[in-house]
Each structure stands twice: as C-alpha cells, then as structure tokens.
XYZ file of N, CA and C in Angstrom:
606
model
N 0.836 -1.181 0.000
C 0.000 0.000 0.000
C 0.883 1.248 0.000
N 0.852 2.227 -0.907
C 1.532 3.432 -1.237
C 0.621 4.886 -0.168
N 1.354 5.045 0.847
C 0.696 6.009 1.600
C 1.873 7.175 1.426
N 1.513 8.280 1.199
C 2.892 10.046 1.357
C 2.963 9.404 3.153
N 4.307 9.797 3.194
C 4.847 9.838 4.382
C 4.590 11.256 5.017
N 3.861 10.998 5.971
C 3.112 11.950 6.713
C 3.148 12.011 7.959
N 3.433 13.366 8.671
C 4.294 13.830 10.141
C 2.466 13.178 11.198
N 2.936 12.126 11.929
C 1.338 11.647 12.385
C 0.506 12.549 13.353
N 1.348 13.609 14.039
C 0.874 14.712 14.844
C 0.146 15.478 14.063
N 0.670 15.689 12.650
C -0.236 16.527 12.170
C -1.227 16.072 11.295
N -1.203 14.659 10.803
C -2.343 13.929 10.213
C -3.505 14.079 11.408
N -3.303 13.673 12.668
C -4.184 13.292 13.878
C -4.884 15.127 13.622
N -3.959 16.238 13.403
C -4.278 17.592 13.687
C -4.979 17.219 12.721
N -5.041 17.230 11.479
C -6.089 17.520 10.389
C -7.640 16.700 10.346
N -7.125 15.135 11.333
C -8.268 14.350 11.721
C -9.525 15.171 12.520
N -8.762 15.884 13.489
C -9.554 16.394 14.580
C -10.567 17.188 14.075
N -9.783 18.317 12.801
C -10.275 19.673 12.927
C -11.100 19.194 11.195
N -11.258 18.184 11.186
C -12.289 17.701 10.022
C -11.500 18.154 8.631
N -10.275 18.226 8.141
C -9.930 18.168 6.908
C -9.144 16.866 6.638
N -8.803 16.774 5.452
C -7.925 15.872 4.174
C -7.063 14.936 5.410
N -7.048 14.339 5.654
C -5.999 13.210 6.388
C -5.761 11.815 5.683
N -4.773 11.416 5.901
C -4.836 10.316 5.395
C -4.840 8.851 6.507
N -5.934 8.197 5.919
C -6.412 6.875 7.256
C -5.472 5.428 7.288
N -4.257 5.494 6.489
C -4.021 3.844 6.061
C -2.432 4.154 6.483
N -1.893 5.235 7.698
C -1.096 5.315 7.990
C -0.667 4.377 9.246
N 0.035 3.704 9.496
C 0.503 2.840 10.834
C -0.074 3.501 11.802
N 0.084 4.509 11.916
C -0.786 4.806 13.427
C -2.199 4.779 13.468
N -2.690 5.234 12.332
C -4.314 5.173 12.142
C -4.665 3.315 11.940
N -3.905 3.044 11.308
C -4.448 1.553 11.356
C -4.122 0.664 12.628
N -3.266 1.190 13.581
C -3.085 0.581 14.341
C -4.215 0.983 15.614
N -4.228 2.233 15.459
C -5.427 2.453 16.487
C -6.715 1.886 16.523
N -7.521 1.618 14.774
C -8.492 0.729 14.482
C -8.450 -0.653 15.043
N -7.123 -1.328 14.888
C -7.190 -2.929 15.036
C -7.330 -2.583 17.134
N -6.599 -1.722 17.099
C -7.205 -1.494 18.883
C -8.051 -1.808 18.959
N -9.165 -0.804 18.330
C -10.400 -1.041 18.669
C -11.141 -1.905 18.373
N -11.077 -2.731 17.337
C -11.615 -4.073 16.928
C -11.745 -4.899 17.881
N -10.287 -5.217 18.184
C -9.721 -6.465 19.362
C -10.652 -6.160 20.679
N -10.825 -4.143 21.157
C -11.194 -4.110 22.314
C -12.968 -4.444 22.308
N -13.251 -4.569 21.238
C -15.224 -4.796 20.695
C -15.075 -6.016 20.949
N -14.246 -7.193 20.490
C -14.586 -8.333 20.598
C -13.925 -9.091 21.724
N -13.138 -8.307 22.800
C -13.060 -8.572 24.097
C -13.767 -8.063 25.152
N -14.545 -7.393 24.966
C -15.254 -6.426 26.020
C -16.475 -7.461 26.449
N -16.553 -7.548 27.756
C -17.773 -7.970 28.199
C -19.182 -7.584 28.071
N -20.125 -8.102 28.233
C -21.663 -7.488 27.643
C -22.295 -6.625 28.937
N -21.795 -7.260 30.382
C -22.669 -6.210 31.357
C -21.010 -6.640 32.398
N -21.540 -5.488 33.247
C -20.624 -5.666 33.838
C -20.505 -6.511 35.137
N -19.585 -7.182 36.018
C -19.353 -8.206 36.815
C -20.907 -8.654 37.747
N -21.914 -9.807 37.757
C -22.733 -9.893 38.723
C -22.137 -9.456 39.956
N -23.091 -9.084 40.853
C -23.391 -9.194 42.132
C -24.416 -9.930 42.762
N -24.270 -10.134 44.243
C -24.904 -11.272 45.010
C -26.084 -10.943 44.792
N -26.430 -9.421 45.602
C -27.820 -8.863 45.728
C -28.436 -8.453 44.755
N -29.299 -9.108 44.392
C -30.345 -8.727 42.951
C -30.923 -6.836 43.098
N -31.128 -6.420 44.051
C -31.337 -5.187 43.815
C -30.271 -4.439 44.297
N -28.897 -4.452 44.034
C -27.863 -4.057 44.119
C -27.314 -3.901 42.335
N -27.550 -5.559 42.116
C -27.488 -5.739 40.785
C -28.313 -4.697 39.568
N -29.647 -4.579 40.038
C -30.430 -3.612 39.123
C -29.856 -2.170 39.365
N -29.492 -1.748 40.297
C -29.151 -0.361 40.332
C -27.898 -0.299 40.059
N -27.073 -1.490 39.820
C -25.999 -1.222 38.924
C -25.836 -0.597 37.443
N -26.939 -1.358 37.470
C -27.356 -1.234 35.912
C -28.515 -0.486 35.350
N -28.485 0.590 36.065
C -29.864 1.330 36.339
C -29.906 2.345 34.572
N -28.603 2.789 34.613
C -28.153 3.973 33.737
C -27.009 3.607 32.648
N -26.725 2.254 32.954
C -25.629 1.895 31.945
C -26.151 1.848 30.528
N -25.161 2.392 29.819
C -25.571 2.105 28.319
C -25.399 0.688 28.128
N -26.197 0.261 27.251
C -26.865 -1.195 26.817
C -26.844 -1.460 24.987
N -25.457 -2.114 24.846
C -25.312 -2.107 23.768
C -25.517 -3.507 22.932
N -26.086 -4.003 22.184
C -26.192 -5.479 21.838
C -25.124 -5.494 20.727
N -24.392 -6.366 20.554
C -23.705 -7.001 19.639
C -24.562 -7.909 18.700
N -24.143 -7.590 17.239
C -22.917 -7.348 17.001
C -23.102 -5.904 16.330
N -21.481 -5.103 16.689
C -21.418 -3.381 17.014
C -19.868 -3.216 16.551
N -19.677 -1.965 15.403
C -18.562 -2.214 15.359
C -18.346 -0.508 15.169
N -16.940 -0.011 15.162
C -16.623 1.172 15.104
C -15.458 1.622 14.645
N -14.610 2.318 14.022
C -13.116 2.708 13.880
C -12.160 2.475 14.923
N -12.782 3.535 15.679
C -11.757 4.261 16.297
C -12.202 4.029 17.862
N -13.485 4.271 18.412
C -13.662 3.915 19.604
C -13.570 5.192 21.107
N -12.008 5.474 20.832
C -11.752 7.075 21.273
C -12.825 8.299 21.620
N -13.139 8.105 19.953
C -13.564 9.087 19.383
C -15.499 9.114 19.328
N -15.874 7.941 20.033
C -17.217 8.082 20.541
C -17.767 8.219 21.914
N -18.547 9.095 21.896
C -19.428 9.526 23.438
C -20.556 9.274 23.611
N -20.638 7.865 24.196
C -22.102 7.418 24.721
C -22.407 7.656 25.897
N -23.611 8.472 26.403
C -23.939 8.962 27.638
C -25.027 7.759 28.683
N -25.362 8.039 29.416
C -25.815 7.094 30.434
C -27.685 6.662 29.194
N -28.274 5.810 29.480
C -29.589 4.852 29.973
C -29.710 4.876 28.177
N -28.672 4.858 27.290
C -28.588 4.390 25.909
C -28.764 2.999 26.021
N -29.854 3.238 24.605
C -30.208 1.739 24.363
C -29.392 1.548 22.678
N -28.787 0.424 22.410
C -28.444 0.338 21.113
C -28.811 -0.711 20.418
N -29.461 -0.963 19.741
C -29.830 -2.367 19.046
C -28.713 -2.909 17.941
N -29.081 -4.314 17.919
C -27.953 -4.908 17.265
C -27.636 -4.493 15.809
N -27.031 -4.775 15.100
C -26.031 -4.263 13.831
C -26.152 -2.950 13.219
N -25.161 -2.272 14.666
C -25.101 -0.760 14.633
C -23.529 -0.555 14.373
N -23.123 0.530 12.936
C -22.164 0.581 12.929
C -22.004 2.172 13.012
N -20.460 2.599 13.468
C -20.356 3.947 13.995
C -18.529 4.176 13.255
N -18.687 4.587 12.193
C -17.670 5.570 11.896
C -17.228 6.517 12.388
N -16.205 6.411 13.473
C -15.959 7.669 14.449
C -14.741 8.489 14.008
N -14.658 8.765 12.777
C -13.517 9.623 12.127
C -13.563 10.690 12.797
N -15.351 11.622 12.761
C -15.403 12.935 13.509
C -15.773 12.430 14.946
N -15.849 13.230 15.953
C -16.353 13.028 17.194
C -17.596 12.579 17.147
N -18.152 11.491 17.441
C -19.643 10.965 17.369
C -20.192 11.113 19.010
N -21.259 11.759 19.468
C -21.640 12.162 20.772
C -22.775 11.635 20.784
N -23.190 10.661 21.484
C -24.699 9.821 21.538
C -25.067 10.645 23.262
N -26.507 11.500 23.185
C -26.829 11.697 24.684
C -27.542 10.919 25.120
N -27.763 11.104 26.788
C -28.508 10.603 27.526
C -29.877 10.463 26.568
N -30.481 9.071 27.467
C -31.602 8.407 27.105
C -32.412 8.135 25.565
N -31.066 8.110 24.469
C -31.159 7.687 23.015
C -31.835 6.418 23.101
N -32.629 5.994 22.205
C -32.894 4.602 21.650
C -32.052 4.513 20.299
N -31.656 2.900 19.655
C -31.077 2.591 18.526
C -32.183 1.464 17.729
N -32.774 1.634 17.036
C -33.464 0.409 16.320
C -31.906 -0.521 15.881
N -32.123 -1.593 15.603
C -31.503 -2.473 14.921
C -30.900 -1.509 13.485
N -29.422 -2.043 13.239
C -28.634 -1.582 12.052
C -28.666 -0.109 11.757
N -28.864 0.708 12.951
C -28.660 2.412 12.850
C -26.835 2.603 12.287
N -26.914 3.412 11.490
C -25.316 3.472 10.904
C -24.976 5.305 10.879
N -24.172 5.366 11.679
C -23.460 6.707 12.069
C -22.191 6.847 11.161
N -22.622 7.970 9.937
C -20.922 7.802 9.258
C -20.362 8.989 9.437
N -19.266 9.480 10.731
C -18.839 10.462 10.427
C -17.623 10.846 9.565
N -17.401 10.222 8.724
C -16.539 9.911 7.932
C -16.789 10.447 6.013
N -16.036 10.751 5.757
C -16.222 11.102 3.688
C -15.039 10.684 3.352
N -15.390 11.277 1.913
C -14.212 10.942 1.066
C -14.734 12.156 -0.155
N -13.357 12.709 -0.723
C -12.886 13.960 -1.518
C -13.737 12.861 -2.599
N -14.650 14.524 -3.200
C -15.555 13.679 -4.780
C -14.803 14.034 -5.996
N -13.338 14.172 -5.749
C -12.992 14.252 -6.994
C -11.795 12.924 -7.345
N -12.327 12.066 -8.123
C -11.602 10.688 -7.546
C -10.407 10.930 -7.823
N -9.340 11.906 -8.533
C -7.951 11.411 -8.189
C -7.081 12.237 -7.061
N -8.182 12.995 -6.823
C -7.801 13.124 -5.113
C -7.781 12.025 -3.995
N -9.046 11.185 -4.593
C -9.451 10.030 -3.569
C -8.944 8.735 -3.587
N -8.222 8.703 -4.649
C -6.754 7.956 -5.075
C -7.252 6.540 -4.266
N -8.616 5.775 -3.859
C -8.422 4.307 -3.420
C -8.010 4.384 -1.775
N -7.195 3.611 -1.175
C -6.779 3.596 -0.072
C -5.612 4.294 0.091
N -5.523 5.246 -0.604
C -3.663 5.519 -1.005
C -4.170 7.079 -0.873
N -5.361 7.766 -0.944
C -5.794 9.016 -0.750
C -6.364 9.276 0.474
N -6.655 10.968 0.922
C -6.735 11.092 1.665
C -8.693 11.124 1.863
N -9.099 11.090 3.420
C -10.113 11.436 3.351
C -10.404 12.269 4.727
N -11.972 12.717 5.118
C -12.332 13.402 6.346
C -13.170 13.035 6.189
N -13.565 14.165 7.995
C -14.926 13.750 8.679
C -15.498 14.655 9.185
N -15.927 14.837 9.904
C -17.053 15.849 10.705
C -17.643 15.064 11.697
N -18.334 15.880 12.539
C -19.139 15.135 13.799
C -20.200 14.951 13.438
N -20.728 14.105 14.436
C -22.127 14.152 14.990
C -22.984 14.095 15.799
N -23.610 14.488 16.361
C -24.568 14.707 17.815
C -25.770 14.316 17.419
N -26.144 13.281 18.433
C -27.302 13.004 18.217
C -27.832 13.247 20.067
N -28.683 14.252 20.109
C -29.122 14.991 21.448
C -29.958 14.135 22.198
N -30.185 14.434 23.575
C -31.233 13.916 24.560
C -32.169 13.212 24.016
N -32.507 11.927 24.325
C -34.058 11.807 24.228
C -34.603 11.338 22.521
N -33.593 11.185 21.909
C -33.657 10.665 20.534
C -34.079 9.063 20.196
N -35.121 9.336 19.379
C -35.292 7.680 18.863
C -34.856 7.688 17.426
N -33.594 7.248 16.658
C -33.229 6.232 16.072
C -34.118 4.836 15.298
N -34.712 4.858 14.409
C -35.407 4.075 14.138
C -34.091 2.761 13.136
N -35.185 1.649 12.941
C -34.018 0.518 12.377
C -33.519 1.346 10.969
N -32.344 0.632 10.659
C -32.070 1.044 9.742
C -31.816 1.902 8.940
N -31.943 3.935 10.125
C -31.439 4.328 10.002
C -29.908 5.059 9.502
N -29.741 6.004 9.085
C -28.111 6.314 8.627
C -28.579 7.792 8.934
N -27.131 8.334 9.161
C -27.324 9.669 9.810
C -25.500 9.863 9.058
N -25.296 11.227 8.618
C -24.441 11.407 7.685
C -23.454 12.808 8.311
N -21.822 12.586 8.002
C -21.505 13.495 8.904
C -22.020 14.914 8.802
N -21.038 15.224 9.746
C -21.622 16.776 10.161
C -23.300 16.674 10.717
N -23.739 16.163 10.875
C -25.316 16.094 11.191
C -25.045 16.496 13.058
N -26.195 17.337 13.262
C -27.074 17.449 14.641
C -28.329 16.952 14.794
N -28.802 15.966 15.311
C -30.099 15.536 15.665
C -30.796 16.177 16.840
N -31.720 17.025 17.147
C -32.309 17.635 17.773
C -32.591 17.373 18.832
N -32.439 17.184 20.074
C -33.391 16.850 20.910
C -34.579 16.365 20.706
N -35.203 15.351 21.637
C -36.169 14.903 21.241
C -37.171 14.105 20.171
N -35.739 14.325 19.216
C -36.437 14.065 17.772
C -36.772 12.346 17.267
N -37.446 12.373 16.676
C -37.754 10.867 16.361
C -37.258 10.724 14.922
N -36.255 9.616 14.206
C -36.298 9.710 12.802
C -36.851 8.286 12.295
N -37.586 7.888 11.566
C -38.443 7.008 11.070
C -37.616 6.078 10.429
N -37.731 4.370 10.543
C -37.072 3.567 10.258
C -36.664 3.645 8.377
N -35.464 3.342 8.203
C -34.865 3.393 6.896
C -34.896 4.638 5.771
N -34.324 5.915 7.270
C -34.384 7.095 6.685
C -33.193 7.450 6.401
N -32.311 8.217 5.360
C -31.170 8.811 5.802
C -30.896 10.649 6.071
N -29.853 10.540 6.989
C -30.311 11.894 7.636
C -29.126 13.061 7.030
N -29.536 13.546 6.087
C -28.091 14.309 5.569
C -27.608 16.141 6.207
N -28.774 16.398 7.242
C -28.521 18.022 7.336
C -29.487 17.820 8.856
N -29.040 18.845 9.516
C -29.547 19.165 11.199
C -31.045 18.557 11.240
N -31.461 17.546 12.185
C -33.279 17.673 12.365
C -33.357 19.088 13.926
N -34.324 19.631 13.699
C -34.640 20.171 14.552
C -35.325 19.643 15.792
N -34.641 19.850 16.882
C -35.827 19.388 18.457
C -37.212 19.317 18.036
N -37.070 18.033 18.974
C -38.927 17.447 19.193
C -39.235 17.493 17.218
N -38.911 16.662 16.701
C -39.645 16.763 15.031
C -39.305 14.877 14.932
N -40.164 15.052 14.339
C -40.224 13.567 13.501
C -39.982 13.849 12.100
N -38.705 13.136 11.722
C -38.467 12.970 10.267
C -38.827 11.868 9.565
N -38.736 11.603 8.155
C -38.620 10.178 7.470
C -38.064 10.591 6.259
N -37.695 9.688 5.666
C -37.395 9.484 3.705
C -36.132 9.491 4.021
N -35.900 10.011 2.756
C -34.061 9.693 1.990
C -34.177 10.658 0.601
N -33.758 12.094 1.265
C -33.164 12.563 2.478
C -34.461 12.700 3.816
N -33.798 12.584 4.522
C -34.832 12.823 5.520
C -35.678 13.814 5.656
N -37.062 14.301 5.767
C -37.405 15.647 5.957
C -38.210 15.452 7.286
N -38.800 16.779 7.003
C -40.119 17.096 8.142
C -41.408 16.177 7.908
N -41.830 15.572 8.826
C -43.119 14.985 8.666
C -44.313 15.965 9.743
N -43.655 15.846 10.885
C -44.681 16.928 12.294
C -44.060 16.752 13.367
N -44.541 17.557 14.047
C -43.747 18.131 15.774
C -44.308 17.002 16.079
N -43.234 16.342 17.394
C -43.192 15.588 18.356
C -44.571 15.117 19.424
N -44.880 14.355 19.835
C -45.960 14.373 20.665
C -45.143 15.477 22.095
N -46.337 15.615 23.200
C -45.733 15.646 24.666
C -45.183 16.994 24.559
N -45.626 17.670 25.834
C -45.694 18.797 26.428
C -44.151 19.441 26.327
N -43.388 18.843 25.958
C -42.098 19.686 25.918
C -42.140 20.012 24.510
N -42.632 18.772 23.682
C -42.625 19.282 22.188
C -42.670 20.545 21.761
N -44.169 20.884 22.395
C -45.409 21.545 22.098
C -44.668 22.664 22.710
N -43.851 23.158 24.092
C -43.236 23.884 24.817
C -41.972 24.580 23.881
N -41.621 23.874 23.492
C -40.732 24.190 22.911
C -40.752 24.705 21.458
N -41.509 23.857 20.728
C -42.271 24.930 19.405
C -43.210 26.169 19.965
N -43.673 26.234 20.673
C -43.973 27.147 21.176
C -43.015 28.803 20.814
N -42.173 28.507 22.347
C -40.892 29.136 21.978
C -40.248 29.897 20.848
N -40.193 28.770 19.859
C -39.697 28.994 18.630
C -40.174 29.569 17.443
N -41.104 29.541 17.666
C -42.037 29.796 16.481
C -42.047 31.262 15.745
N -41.676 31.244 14.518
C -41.971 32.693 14.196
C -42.695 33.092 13.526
C-alpha cells in the first residue's frame, strides 16, 4: 500500500479539525485494530453481584449495547448514560460521534462520520486522503431501524427519525423525520414538544 509519508501529529491535527488526512497510515491503522480487538473482548454487562437489587441499580443507567457493534476508532465516541443500542449498529468515528442521555437505537442504525474527496484522483483508493465531521445526536432521541445519519449532522433533541431514513442536514428538536433525504413529517408528541415549538415559532 503506497501512503505520502506523513508527520502523524499533524495527520491526527487535520483528523480532529475535520480536513484531508490520510487513514491507512501505521498509526491510524493501528489504532483501528485497537479497537476491533477491544469490541470483541469487552464484556456485555458488567461483573454480577450477590444482591439482585444491588445488581439492578448497577445497571440502572448503563448504556446497553447489543452485539454485534462495530466502530473505527472507539476514542472518538461519546455514549452517555440509559442508551439503548440495538444490534447491527455501525459507527464511523472519524469525527467526534456524541450519543446523549436516554437515546434509543433500532436495529442496524449506521453513524458515518466519515467522507471521502468527490474528486476521484484526489481520492486515489486507499492511497488518498479522506475526512470527517461530527455528529450529535441529542437527549431523548429515537433512532429508528435502519437508520443512517451522515456526517456533520445534529439531531435535535427529542427528535424521532423514522425507520430506513437517511439523515443528511440538522433535524430540529422534538420533530419527527422520514425518507431519503430525511425531511419534516410533524412536531413531536408531549408537552415539551409543544413547549418548545412554542418558543420557537416565528
């Protein structure tokens, strides 16, 4: 594999700040197989205890991830407490990927914060460079199956996106989206919805 020999402090700098990097460098590939090895060694809950309601409040707020789940980088994702994730969820964590408190995941939700340059002899195969951008997906989000959510994206608070949608640009709090690209379908059920369009409204 033909990679430019590249200073890795400043590949990692260009990773961070979402431009041109290149991914098939020894350090970038070595950090991936990290994370591989650490997905398919990691335990599913953490150590029993004697007392059954010791046991539940262990596990009161833990994120709850089903396998099988896979990711780049690992680092570079933030899952917050009482996340639910359903099984064959994959997470491209090129940009910072931030999952908040009390998300749901349908089955096969796919987070890409990751691209590639559209002019192909920039994108030169594995031998070119590529980027990423983040993504936030806020409080209180349902994730439907089969979802995809595309970098740079913000998911709103509250928001619901409808199974086998893809999400290419910000949803706004409390909204229910669907399609490909995703749009507006209607505000959220529940008094914060309604509170909050409220608010907003112009």
């Amino acid at each position: 594999m033909v990679v430019p020999a590249v200073d890795n402090a400043e590949n990692q700098r260009a990773m961070d700040n979402g431009e041109l990097y290149w991914a098939f460098t020894d350090s970038l590939v070595a950090q991936r197989r990290k994370c591989t090895a650490a997905i398919f060694s990691v335990k599913e809950l953490p150590e029993p205890v004697a007392d059954a309601a010791a046991e539940e409040a262990q596990l009161e707020n833990y994120p709850w991830i089903e396998a099988p789940f896979r990711c780049d980088y690992g680092s570079r994702l933030r899952i917050s407490q009482n996340v639910f994730i359903n099984f064959g969820c994959v997470i491209l964590d090129t940009g910072i990927v931030t999952i908040k408190e009390r998300c749901l995941f349908g089955p096969n939700v796919s987070l890409y914060a990751a691209s590639h340059p559209l002019d192909p002899d920039v994108r030169n195969g594995i031998a070119g460079p590529e980027l990423g951008r983040p993504i936030t997906i806020e409080e209180d989000c349902w994730l439907c199956g089969n979802v995809t959510v595309l970098q740079g994206v913000t998911i709103g608070r509250g928001s619901t996106v409808a199974a086998c949608s893809v999400v290419t640009k910000d949803v706004e709090p409390y909204t229910v989206v669907a399609g490909n690209p995703a749009k507006f379908v209607k505000i959220a059920d529940g008094p914060a919805a309604k509170a909050y369009h409220e608010r907003n409204s112009h």
